[in-house]
PDB file of C-alpha atoms in Angstrom:
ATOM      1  CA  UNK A   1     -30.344  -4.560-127.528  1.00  0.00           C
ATOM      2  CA  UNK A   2     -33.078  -5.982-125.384  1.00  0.00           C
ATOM      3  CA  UNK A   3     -35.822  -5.060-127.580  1.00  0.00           C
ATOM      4  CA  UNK A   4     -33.761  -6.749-130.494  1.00  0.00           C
ATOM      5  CA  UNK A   5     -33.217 -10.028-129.035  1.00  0.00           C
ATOM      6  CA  UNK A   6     -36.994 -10.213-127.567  1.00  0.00           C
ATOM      7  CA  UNK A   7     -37.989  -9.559-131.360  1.00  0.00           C
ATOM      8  CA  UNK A   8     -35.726 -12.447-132.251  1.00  0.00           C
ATOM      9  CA  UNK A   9     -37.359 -14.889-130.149  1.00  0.00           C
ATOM     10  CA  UNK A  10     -41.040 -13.570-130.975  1.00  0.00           C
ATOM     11  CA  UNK A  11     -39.432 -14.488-134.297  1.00  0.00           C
ATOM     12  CA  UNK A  12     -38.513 -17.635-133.857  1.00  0.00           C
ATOM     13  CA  UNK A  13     -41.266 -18.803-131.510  1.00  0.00           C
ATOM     14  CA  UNK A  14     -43.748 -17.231-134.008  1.00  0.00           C
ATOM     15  CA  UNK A  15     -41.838 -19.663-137.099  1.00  0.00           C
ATOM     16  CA  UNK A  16     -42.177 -22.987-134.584  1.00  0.00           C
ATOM     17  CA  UNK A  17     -46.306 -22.465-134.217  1.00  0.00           C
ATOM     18  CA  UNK A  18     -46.415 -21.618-137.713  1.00  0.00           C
ATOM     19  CA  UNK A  19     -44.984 -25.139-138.487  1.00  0.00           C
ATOM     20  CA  UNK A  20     -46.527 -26.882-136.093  1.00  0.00           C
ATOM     21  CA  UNK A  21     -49.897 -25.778-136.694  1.00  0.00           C
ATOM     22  CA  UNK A  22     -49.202 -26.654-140.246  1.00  0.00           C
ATOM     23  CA  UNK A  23     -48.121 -30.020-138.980  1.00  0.00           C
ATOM     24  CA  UNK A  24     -44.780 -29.494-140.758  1.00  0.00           C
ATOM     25  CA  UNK A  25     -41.209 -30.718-139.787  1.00  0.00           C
ATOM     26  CA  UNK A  26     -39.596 -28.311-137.464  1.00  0.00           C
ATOM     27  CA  UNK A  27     -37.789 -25.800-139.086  1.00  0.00           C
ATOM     28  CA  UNK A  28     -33.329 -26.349-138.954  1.00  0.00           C
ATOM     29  CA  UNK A  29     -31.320 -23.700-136.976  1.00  0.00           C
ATOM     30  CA  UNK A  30     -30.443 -22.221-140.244  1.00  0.00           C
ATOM     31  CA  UNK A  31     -33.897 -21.642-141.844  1.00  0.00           C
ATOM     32  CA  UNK A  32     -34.813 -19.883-138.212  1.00  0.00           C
ATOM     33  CA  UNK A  33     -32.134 -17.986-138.630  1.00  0.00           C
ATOM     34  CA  UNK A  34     -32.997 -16.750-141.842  1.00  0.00           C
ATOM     35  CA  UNK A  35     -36.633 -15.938-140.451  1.00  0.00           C
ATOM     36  CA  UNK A  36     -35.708 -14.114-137.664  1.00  0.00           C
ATOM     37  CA  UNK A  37     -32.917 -12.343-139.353  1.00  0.00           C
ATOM     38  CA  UNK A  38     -30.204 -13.684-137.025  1.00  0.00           C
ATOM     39  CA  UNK A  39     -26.736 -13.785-137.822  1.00  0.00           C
ATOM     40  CA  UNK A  40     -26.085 -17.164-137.614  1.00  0.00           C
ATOM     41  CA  UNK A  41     -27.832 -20.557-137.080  1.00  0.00           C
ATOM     42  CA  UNK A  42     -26.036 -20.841-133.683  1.00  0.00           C
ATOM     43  CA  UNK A  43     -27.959 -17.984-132.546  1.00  0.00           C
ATOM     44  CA  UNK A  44     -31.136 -19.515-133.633  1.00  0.00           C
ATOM     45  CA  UNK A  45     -30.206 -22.589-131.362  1.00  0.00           C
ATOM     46  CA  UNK A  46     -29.543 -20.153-128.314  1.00  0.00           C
ATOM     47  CA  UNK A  47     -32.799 -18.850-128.842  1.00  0.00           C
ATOM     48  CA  UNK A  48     -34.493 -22.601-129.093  1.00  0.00           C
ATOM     49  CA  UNK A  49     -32.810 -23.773-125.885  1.00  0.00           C
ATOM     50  CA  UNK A  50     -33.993 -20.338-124.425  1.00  0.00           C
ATOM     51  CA  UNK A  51     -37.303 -21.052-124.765  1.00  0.00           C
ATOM     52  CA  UNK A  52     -36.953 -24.501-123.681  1.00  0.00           C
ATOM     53  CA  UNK A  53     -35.633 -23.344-120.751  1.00  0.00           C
ATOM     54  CA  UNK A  54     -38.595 -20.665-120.249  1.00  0.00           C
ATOM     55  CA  UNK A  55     -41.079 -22.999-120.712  1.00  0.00           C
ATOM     56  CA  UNK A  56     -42.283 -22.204-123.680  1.00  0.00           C
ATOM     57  CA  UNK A  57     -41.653 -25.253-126.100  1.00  0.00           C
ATOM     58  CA  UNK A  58     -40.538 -29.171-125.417  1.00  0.00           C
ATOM     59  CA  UNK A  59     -37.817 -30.174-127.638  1.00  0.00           C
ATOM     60  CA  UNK A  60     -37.046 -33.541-128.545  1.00  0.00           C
ATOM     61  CA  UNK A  61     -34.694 -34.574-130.873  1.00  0.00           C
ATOM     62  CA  UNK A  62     -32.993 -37.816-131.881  1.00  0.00           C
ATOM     63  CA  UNK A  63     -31.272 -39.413-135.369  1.00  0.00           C
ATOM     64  CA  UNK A  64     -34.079 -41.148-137.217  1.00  0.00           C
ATOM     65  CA  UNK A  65     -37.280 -38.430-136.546  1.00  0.00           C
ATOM     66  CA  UNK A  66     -35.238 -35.285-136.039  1.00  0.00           C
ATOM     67  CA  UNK A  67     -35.926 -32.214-133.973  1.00  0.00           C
ATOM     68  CA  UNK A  68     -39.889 -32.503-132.651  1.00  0.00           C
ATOM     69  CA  UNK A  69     -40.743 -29.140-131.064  1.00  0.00           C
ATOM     70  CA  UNK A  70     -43.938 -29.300-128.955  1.00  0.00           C
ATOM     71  CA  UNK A  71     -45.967 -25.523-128.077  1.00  0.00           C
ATOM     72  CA  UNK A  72     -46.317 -26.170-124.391  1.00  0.00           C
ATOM     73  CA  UNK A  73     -49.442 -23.386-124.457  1.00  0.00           C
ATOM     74  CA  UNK A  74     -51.103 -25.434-127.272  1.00  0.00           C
ATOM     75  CA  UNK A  75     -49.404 -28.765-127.020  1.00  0.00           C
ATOM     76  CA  UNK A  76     -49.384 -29.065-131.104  1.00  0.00           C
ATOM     77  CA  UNK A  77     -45.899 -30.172-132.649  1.00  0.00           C
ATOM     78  CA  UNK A  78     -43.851 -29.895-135.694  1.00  0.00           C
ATOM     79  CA  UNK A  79     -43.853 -33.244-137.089  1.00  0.00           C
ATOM     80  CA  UNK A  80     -40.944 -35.466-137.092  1.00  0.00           C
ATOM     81  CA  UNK A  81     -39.493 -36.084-140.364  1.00  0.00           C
ATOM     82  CA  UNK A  82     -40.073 -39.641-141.096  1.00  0.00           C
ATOM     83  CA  UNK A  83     -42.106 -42.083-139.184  1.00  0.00           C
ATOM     84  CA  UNK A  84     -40.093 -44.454-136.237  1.00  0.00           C
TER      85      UNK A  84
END
């Protein structure tokens, strides 16, 4: 069960570089879900506060740009979804 929900944050993790590297919008709770073959996009969201809370990404979120995830080892970000 460990090994299952360490792949599922690999997973996840592995979908927010992806996007920001691409310097796209950060993907919702359900399309991570979806990727990472979780049951649910309220999983997904455990697993994004989760890594918050490791360390591992900066989350910022707010009504007109969305949910900006920052790679703390990088420091690249998704990109918000329209301009402030």
């Amino acid at each position: 069960r460990r090994q299952e929900a360490e792949r599922a944050a690999e997973a996840v993790m592995g979908a927010l570089i992806a996007a920001a590297r691409l310097n796209e919008p950060c993907p919702t709770n359900l399309r991570l879900a979806e990727i990472a073959k979780l049951p649910s996009p309220e999983h997904a969201s455990k697993i994004v506060c989760a890594l918050r809370d490791e360390g591992r990404i900066d989350v910022q979120f707010n009504d007109h740009v969305g949910r900006v995830v920052t790679i703390r080892a990088s420091g690249l970000s998704t990109r918000a979804l329209r301009a402030v």
